XYZ file of C-alpha atoms in Angstrom:
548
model
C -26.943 -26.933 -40.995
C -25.680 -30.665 -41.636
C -29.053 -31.932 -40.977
C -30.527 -30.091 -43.546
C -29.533 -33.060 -45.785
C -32.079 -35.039 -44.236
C -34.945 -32.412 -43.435
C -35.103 -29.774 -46.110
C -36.542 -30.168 -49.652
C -39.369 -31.506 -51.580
C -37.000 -34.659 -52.443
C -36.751 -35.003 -48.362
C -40.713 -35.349 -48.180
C -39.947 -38.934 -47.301
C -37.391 -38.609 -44.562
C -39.312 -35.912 -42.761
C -42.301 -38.073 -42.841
C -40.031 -40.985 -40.738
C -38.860 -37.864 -38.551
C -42.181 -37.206 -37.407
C -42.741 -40.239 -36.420
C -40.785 -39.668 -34.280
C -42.859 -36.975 -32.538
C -40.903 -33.958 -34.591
C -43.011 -31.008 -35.003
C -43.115 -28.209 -37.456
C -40.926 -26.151 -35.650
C -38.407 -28.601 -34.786
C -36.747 -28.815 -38.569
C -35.232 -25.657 -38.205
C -33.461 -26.829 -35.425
C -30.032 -28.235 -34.959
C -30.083 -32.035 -34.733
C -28.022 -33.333 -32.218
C -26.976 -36.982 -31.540
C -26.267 -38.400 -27.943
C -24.386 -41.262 -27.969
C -25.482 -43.414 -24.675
C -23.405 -46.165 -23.593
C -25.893 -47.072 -20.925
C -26.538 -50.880 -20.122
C -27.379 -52.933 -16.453
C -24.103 -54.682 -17.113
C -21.512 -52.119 -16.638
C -21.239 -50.790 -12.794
C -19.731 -47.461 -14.569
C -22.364 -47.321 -16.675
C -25.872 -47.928 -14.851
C -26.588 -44.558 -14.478
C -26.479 -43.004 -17.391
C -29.391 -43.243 -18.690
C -30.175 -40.432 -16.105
C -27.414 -38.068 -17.524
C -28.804 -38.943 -20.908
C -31.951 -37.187 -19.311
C -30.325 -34.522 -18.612
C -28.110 -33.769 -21.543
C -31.269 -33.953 -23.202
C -33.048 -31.274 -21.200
C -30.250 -28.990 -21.764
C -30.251 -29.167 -25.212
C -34.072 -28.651 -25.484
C -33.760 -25.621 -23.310
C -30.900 -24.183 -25.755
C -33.448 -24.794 -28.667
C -31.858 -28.016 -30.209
C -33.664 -31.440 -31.164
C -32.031 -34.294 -29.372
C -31.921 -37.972 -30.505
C -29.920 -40.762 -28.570
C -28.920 -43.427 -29.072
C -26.861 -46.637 -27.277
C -23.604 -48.288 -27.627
C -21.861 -50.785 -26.491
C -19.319 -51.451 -23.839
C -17.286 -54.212 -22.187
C -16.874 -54.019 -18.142
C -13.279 -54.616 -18.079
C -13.051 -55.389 -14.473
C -16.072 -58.466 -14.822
C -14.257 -59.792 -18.357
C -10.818 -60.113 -16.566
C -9.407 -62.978 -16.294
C -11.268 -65.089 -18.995
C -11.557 -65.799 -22.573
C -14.735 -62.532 -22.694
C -11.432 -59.908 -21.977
C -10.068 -60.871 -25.541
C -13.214 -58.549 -26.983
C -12.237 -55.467 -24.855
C -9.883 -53.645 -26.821
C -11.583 -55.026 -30.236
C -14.382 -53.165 -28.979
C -13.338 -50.107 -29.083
C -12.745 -50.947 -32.736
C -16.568 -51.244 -32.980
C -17.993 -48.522 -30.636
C -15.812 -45.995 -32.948
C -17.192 -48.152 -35.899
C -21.042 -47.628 -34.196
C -20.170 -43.181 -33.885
C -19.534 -42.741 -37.231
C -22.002 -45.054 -38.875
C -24.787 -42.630 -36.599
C -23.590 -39.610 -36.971
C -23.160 -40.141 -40.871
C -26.410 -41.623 -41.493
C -28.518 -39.296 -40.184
C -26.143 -36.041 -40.639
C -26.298 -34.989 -36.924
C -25.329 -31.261 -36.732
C -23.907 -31.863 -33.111
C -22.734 -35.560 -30.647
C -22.654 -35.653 -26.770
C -20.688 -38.454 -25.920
C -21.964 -40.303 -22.625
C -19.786 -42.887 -21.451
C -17.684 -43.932 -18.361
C -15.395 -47.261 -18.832
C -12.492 -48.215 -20.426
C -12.533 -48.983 -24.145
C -15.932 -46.992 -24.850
C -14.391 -43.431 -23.945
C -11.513 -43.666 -26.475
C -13.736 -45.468 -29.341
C -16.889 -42.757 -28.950
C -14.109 -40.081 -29.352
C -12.159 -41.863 -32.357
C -15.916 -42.220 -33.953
C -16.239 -38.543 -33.503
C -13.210 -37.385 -34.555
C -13.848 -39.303 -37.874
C -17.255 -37.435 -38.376
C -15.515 -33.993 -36.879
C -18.826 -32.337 -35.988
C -19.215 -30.078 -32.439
C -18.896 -32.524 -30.328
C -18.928 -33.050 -26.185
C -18.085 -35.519 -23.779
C -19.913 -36.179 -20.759
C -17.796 -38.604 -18.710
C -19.815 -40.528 -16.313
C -18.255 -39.710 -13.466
C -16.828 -42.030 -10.771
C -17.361 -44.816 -7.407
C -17.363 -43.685 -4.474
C -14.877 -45.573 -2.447
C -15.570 -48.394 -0.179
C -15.552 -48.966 3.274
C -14.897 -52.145 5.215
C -13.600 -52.909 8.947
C -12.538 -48.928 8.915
C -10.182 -49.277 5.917
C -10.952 -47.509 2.437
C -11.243 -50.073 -0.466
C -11.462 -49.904 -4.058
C -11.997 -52.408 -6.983
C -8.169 -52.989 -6.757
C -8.533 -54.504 -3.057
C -10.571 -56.861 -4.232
C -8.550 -58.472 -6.269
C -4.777 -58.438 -4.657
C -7.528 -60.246 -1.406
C -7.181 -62.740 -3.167
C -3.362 -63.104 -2.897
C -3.816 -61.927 0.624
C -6.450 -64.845 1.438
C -3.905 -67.249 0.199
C -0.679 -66.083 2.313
C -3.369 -66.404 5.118
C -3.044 -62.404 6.333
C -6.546 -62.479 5.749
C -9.514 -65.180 6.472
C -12.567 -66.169 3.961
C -14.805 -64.259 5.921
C -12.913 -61.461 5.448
C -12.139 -61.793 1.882
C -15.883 -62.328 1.390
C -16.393 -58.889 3.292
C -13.919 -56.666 0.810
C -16.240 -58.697 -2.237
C -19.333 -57.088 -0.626
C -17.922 -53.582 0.401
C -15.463 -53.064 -2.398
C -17.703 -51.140 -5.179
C -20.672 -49.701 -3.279
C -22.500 -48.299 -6.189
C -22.196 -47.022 -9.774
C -19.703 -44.974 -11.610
C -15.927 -46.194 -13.149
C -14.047 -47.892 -10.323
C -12.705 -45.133 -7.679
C -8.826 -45.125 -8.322
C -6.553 -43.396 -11.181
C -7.362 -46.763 -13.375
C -7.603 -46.380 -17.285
C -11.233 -45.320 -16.939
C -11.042 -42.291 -14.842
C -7.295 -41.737 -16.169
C -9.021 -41.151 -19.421
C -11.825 -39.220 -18.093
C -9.196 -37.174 -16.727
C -7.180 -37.079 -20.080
C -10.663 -36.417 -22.525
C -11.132 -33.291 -19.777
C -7.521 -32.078 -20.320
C -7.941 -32.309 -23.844
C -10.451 -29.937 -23.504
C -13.552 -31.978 -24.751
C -15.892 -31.656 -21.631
C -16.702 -29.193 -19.754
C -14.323 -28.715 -16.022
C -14.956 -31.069 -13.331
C -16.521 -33.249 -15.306
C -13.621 -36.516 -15.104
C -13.806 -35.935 -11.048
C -17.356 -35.299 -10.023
C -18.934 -38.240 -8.719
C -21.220 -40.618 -10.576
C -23.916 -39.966 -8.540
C -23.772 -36.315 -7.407
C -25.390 -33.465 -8.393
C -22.444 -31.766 -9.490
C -22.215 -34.672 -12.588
C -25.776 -34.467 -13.453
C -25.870 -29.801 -13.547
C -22.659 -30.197 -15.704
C -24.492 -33.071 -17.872
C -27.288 -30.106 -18.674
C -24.689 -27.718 -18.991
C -22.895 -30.053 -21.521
C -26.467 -30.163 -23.619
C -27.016 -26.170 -23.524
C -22.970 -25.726 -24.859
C -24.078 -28.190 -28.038
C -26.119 -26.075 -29.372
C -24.144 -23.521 -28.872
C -20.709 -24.888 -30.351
C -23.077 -25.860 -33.098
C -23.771 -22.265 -33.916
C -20.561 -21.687 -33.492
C -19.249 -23.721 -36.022
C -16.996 -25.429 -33.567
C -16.044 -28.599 -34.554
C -14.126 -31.263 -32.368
C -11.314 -30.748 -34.626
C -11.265 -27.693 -34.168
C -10.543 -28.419 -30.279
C -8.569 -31.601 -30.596
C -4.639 -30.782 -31.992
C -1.292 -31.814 -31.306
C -1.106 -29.524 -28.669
C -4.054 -30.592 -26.806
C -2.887 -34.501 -27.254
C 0.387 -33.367 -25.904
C -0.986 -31.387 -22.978
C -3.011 -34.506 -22.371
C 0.397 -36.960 -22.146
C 2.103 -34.415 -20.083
C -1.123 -34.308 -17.424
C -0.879 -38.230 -17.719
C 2.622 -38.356 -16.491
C 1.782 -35.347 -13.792
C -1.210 -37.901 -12.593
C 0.588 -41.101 -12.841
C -2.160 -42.613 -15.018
C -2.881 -45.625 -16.879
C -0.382 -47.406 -19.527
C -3.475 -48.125 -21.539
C -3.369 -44.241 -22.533
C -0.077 -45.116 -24.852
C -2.804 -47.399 -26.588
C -5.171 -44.536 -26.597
C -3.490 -41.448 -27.589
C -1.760 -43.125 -30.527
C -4.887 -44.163 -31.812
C -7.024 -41.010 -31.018
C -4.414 -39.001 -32.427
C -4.199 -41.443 -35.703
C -8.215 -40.645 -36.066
C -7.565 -36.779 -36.068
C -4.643 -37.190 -38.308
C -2.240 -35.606 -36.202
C 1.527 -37.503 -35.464
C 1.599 -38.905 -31.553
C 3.958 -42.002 -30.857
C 5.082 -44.176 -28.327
C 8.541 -41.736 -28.508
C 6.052 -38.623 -27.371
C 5.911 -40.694 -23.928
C 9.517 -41.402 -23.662
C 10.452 -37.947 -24.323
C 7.773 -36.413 -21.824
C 8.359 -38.760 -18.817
C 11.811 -37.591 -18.857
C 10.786 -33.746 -18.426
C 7.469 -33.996 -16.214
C 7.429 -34.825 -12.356
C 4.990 -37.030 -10.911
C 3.528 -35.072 -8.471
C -0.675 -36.610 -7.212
C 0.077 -39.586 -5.243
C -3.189 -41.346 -6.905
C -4.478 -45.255 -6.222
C -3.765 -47.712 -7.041
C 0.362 -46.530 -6.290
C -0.455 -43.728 -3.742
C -3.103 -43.204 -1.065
C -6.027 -40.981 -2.815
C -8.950 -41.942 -4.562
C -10.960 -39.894 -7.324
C -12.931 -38.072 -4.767
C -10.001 -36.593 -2.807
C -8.905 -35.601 -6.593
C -12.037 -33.923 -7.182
C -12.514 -32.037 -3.572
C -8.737 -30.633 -4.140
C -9.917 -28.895 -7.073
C -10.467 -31.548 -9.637
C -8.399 -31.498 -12.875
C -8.930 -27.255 -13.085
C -6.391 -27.675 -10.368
C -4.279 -29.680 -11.664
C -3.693 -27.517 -14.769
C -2.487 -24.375 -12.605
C -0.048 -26.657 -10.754
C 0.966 -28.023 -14.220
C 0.390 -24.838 -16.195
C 3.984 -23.603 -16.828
C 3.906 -27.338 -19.076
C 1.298 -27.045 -21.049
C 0.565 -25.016 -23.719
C -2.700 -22.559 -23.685
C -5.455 -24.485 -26.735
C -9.444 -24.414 -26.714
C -11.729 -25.776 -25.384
C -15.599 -26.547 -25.594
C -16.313 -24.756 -22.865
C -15.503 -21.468 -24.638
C -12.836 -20.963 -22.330
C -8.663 -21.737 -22.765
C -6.831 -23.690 -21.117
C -4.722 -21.249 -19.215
C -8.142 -19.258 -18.204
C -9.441 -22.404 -16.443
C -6.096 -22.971 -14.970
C -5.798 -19.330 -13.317
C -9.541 -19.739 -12.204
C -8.481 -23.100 -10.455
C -7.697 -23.075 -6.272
C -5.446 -26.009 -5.402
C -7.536 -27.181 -2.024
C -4.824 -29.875 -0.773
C -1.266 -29.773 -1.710
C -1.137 -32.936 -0.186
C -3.290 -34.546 -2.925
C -1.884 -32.257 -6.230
C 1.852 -31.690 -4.706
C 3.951 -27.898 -6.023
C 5.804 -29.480 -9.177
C 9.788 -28.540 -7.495
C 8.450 -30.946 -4.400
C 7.139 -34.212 -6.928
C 6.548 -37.856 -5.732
C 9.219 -38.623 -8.505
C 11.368 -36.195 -10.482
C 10.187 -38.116 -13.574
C 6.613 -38.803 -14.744
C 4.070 -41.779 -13.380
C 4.862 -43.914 -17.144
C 7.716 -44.637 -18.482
C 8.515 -45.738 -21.809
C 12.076 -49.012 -22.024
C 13.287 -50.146 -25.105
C 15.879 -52.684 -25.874
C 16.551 -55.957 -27.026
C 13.707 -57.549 -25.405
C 11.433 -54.754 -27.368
C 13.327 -53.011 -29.864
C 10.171 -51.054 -30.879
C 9.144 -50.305 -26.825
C 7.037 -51.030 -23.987
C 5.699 -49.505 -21.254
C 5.656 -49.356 -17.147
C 3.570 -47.599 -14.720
C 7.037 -46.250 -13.031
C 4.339 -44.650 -10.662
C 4.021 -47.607 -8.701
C 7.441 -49.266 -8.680
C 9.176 -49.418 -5.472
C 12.233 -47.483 -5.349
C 14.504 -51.229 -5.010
C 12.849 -52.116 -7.999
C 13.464 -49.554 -10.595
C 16.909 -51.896 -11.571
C 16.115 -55.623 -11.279
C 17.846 -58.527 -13.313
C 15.625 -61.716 -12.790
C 15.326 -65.012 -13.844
C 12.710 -65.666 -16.926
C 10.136 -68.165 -16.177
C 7.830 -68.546 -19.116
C 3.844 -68.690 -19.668
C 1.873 -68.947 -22.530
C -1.215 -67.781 -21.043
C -2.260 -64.992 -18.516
C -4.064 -68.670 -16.537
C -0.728 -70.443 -16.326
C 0.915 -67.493 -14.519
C -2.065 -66.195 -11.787
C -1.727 -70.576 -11.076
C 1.923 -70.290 -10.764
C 1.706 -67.377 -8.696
C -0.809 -68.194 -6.109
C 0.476 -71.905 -5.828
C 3.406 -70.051 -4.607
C 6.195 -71.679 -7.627
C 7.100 -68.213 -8.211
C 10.415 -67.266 -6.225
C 12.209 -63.886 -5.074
C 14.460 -62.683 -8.621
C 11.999 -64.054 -10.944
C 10.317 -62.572 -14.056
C 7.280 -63.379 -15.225
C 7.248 -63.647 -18.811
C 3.572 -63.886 -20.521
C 3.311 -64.114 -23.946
C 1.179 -64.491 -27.268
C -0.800 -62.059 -25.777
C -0.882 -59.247 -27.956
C -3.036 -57.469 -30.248
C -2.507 -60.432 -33.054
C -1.513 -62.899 -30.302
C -4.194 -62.852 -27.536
C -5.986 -62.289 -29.964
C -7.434 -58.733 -28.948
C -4.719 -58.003 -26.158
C -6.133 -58.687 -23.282
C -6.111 -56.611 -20.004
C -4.525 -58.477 -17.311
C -4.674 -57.922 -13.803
C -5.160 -61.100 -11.636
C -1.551 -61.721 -12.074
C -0.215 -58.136 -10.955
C -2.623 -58.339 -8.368
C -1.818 -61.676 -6.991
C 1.877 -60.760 -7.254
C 1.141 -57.870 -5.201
C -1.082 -59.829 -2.558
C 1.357 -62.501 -2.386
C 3.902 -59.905 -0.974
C 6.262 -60.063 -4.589
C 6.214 -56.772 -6.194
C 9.005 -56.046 -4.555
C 11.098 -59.136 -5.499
C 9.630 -60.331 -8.502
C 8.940 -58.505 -12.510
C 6.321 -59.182 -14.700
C 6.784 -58.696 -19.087
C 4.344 -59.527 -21.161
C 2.893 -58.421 -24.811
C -0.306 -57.804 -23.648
C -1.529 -55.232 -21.183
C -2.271 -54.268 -17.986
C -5.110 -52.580 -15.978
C -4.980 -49.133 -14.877
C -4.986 -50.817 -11.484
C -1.685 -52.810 -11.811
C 1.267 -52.007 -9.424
C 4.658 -53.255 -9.373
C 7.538 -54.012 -12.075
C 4.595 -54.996 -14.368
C 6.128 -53.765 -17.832
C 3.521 -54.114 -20.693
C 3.222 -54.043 -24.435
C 6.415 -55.401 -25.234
C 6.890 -54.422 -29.360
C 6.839 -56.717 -31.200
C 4.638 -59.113 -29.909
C 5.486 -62.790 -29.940
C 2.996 -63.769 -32.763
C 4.583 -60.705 -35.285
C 8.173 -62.825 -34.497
C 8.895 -60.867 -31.373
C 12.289 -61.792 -29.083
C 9.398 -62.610 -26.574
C 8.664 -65.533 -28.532
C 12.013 -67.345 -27.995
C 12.801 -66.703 -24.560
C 12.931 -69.785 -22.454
C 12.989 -70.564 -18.722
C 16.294 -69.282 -16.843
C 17.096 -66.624 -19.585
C 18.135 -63.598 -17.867
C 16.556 -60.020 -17.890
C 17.789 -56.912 -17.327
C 15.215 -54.323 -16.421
C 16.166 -50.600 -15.802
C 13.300 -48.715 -15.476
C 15.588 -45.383 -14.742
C 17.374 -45.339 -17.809
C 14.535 -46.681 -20.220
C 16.113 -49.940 -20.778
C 14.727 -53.893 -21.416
C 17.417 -56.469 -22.063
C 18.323 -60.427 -22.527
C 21.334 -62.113 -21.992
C 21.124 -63.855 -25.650
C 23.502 -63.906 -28.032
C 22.741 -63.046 -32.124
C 23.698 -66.814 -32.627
C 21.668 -68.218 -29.583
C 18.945 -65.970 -30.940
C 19.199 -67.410 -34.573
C 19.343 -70.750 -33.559
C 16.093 -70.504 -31.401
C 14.552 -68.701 -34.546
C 14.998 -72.124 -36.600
C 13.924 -74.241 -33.569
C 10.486 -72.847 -32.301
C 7.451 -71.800 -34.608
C 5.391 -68.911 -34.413
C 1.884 -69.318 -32.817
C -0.541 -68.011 -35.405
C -4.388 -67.691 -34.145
C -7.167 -69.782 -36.198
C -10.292 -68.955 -34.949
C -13.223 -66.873 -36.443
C -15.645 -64.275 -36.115
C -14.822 -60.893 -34.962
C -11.223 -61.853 -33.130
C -10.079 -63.885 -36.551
C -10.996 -60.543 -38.163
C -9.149 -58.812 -35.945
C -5.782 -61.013 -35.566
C -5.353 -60.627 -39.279
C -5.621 -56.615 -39.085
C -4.460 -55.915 -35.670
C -1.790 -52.993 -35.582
C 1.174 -53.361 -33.284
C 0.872 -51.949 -29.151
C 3.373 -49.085 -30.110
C 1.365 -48.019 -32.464
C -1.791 -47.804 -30.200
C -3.567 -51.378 -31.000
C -6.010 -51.021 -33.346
C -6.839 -52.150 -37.224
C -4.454 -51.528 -40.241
């Protein structure tokens, strides 16, 4: 075993003396060591109750004759750093949580990891960590909110935030705004729609790195916490095995994982995450995989924030096992750590609602839930939940109106400056730009509340929640601080967006374009610490974010 480097040996008299202090007995160093990374903290609504999984991972891999150690990590709560300067150290983050993996796993030659997680960044950074060490690995997703309830209507985190917009066109009073704010997220687990958390959840599942059911089972139910055990006993057996996560995660799984993304009408943050997951493992995935894939794959589960269902009408219409059978004629048949393929976990699947996971030849759209425009305006791409774009909007040419700062625009917008035709531009907020690229919802979501997502676009460099609905196109490449066309836009340029046929334009001429290139100066970021670290390394959005 791996941990035999620290246990076995005369020379390793030392290190088992430190072990037992630990409370090791004899018995225990012929055991496989396994690491569980636990991203529990009292900050992170998603992530309050792991600490209870942790348990049980724990008991399952005692019961399977394995020695567990955990261990915590760190994660950002996307959804309480929005909309200030904290949301800058999201994505940067999962630069360290990956960083935090391997440094464990190395250093004290784990034979096995369980992953325990539930948010945004920390899913894809535990994994990248892991994929760098490449031991049997398993991910226990945390499992989502139950939805809220308020004045008979179903909420999520989502209504919270467009309430805003809606408390400001007066079609709601304070009181009532106050009472979505208090019945909005009733307890823990990632917030309840098809956001980036539970999009990845979904995605890590697919992949085949936890066990089935695991994205869709609640936080709190008792379905998470048997398939948390379950999750410790199959350690110590993929262990044994020799299993590694490598030899799960391929190009086919990554693949599989993009088409289930477009089937779902997930998150754009996945063409961060992919990219970079993929770049980990060594294996070729780029933003053209997207393009090529939305083309071929229908969108077929009508999920929130774009459709009507929540994670738990996901989960009770046979989860993501179900999924796979609808989708199963895409897909190609890889491993898993359950032991089983994919194809035998599709055919074991029963599709409960056909209203929630829809036959593919009767889709929501013929063409997947993201879609991938390139152009002028982003020569090297961008991306656009097409998922939840109104039908009027997938063509729009609009006005520019500029920002330099996600602030200036949520002002704009709720003071009501921004007009029917306009597009939102927000810039210098990209990986190198933002610094960090920050996740940006308050202005999608006051768009939305303010009635405009059906009359108004929104570009930017940076990013967007998995909440965000609307012409809300992302991750414009290159950003404005890498010399972007972004950058030299100015109010009343026009934009031509065409969502249908992939396509991001401005009316500029070469000249205009030169001339503007002479005239206005590239912000560069100056600050220190871990963002000045990270402006100066930052890879591009097409290429998933990231450090060189």
């Amino acid at each position: 075993m791996r941990s035999d480097e620290i246990k076995k040996g005369t020379q390793r008299t030392a290190n088992r003396a430190l072990l037992r202090a630990t409370g090791l007995e004899d018995e225990d160093f012929d055991k496989p060591f396994i690491g569980v990374a636990n991203a529990w903290s009292e900050i992170v609504p998603g992530h309050i109750h792991l600490r209870e999984l942790g348990l049980k991972v724990k008991e399952g891999i005692r019961q399977n004759g394995g020695v567990s150690f955990e261990f915590g990590s760190i994660g950002v709560c996307d959804g309480v750093a929005m909309g200030h300067s904290g949301m800058r150290y999201s994505l940067p983050s999962r630069e360290n949580i990956a960083d935090s993996i391997e440094i464990m796993a190395q250093a004290h030659q784990f034979d096995g990891l369980v992953l325990v997680a539930s948010c945004d960044k920390i899913l894809p950074g535990m994994l990248m960590g892991a994929l760098r060490v490449d031991v049997p690995t398993i991910f226990v997703t945390g499992g989502p909110m139950a939805a809220g309830t308020y004045k008979g209507e179903e909420l999520t985190l989502i209504s919270a935030f467009e309430g805003v917009g809606k408390y400001k066109q007066n079609e709601i009073t304070k009181e009532e705004l106050e009472g979505i704010e208090k019945n909005a997220c009733p307890g823990c687990g990632s917030c309840q729609g098809l956001y980036t958390a539970n999009t990845l959840s979904s995605l890590i599942e697919i992949m085949g790195v936890s066990l089935p059911k695991c994205a869709t089972s609640l936080a709190k139910s008792n379905e998470k916490r048997r398939i948390a055990k379950r999750s410790g006993k199959r350690i110590v057996d993929l262990v044994e095995e020799e299993t590694s996560l490598l030899d799960v995660v391929s190009r086919k799984n990554l693949l599989n994982a993009v088409r289930v993304d477009m089937l779902l009408g997930g998150s754009t943050n996945t063409a961060l995450h992919l990219p970079a997951l993929a770049r980990e493992a060594g294996i070729d995935l780029f933003l053209d995989d997207f393009d090529r894939i939305s083309k071929k794959v229908p969108h077929i589960v009508p999920m929130k924030p774009s459709g009507k269902f929540v994670m738990k009408d996901l989960h009770d219409a046979g989860g993501i096992p179900a999924a796979l059978k609808r989708a199963k004629s895409l897909l190609s048949d890889t491993k898993t750590v359950s032991g089983k393929k994919l194809y035998k976990i599709a055919n074991e699947a029963e599709i409960q609602d056909k209203e929630v996971i829809r036959p593919l030849n009767n889709p929501i759209r013929k063409e997947g839930g993201i879609s991938v425009l390139k152009g002028s305006l982003a020569p090297n791409g961008c991306v656009v939940k097409s998922a939840g774009v109104a039908d009027e909007m997938m063509k729009f040419r609009g006005t520019a109106v500029i920002f330099e700062s996600e602030q200036q625009a949520v002002d704009a917008i709720l003071d009501g400056d921004i007009e029917e035709g306009d597009v939102v531009v927000i810039r210098y907020e990209g990986p190198k730009g933002g610094p960090g690229m920050p996740e940006m919802l308050a202005p999608t979501s006051a768009l939305t509340g303010m009635g405009l997502e059906k009359s108004v676009a929104l570009i930017t460099d940076g990013r967007f929640s998995g909440g965000t609905r609307g012409p809300c196109i992302g991750h414009i490449s290159p950003e404005a601080a890498e010399g972007g066309v972004i950058a030299y836009l100015k109010d009343g340029d026009k934009i031509k967006i065409d969502i249908l046929n992939g396509e991001i334009s401005h009316n500029l001429s070469q000249k205009q374009l030169e001339k503007r290139k002479k005239e206005i100066e590239i912000k560069k970021y100056k600050g220190k610490g871990l963002l000045g670290r990270y402006t100066k390394h930052a890879l591009s959005a097409d290429k998933g974010g990231g450090l060189e």
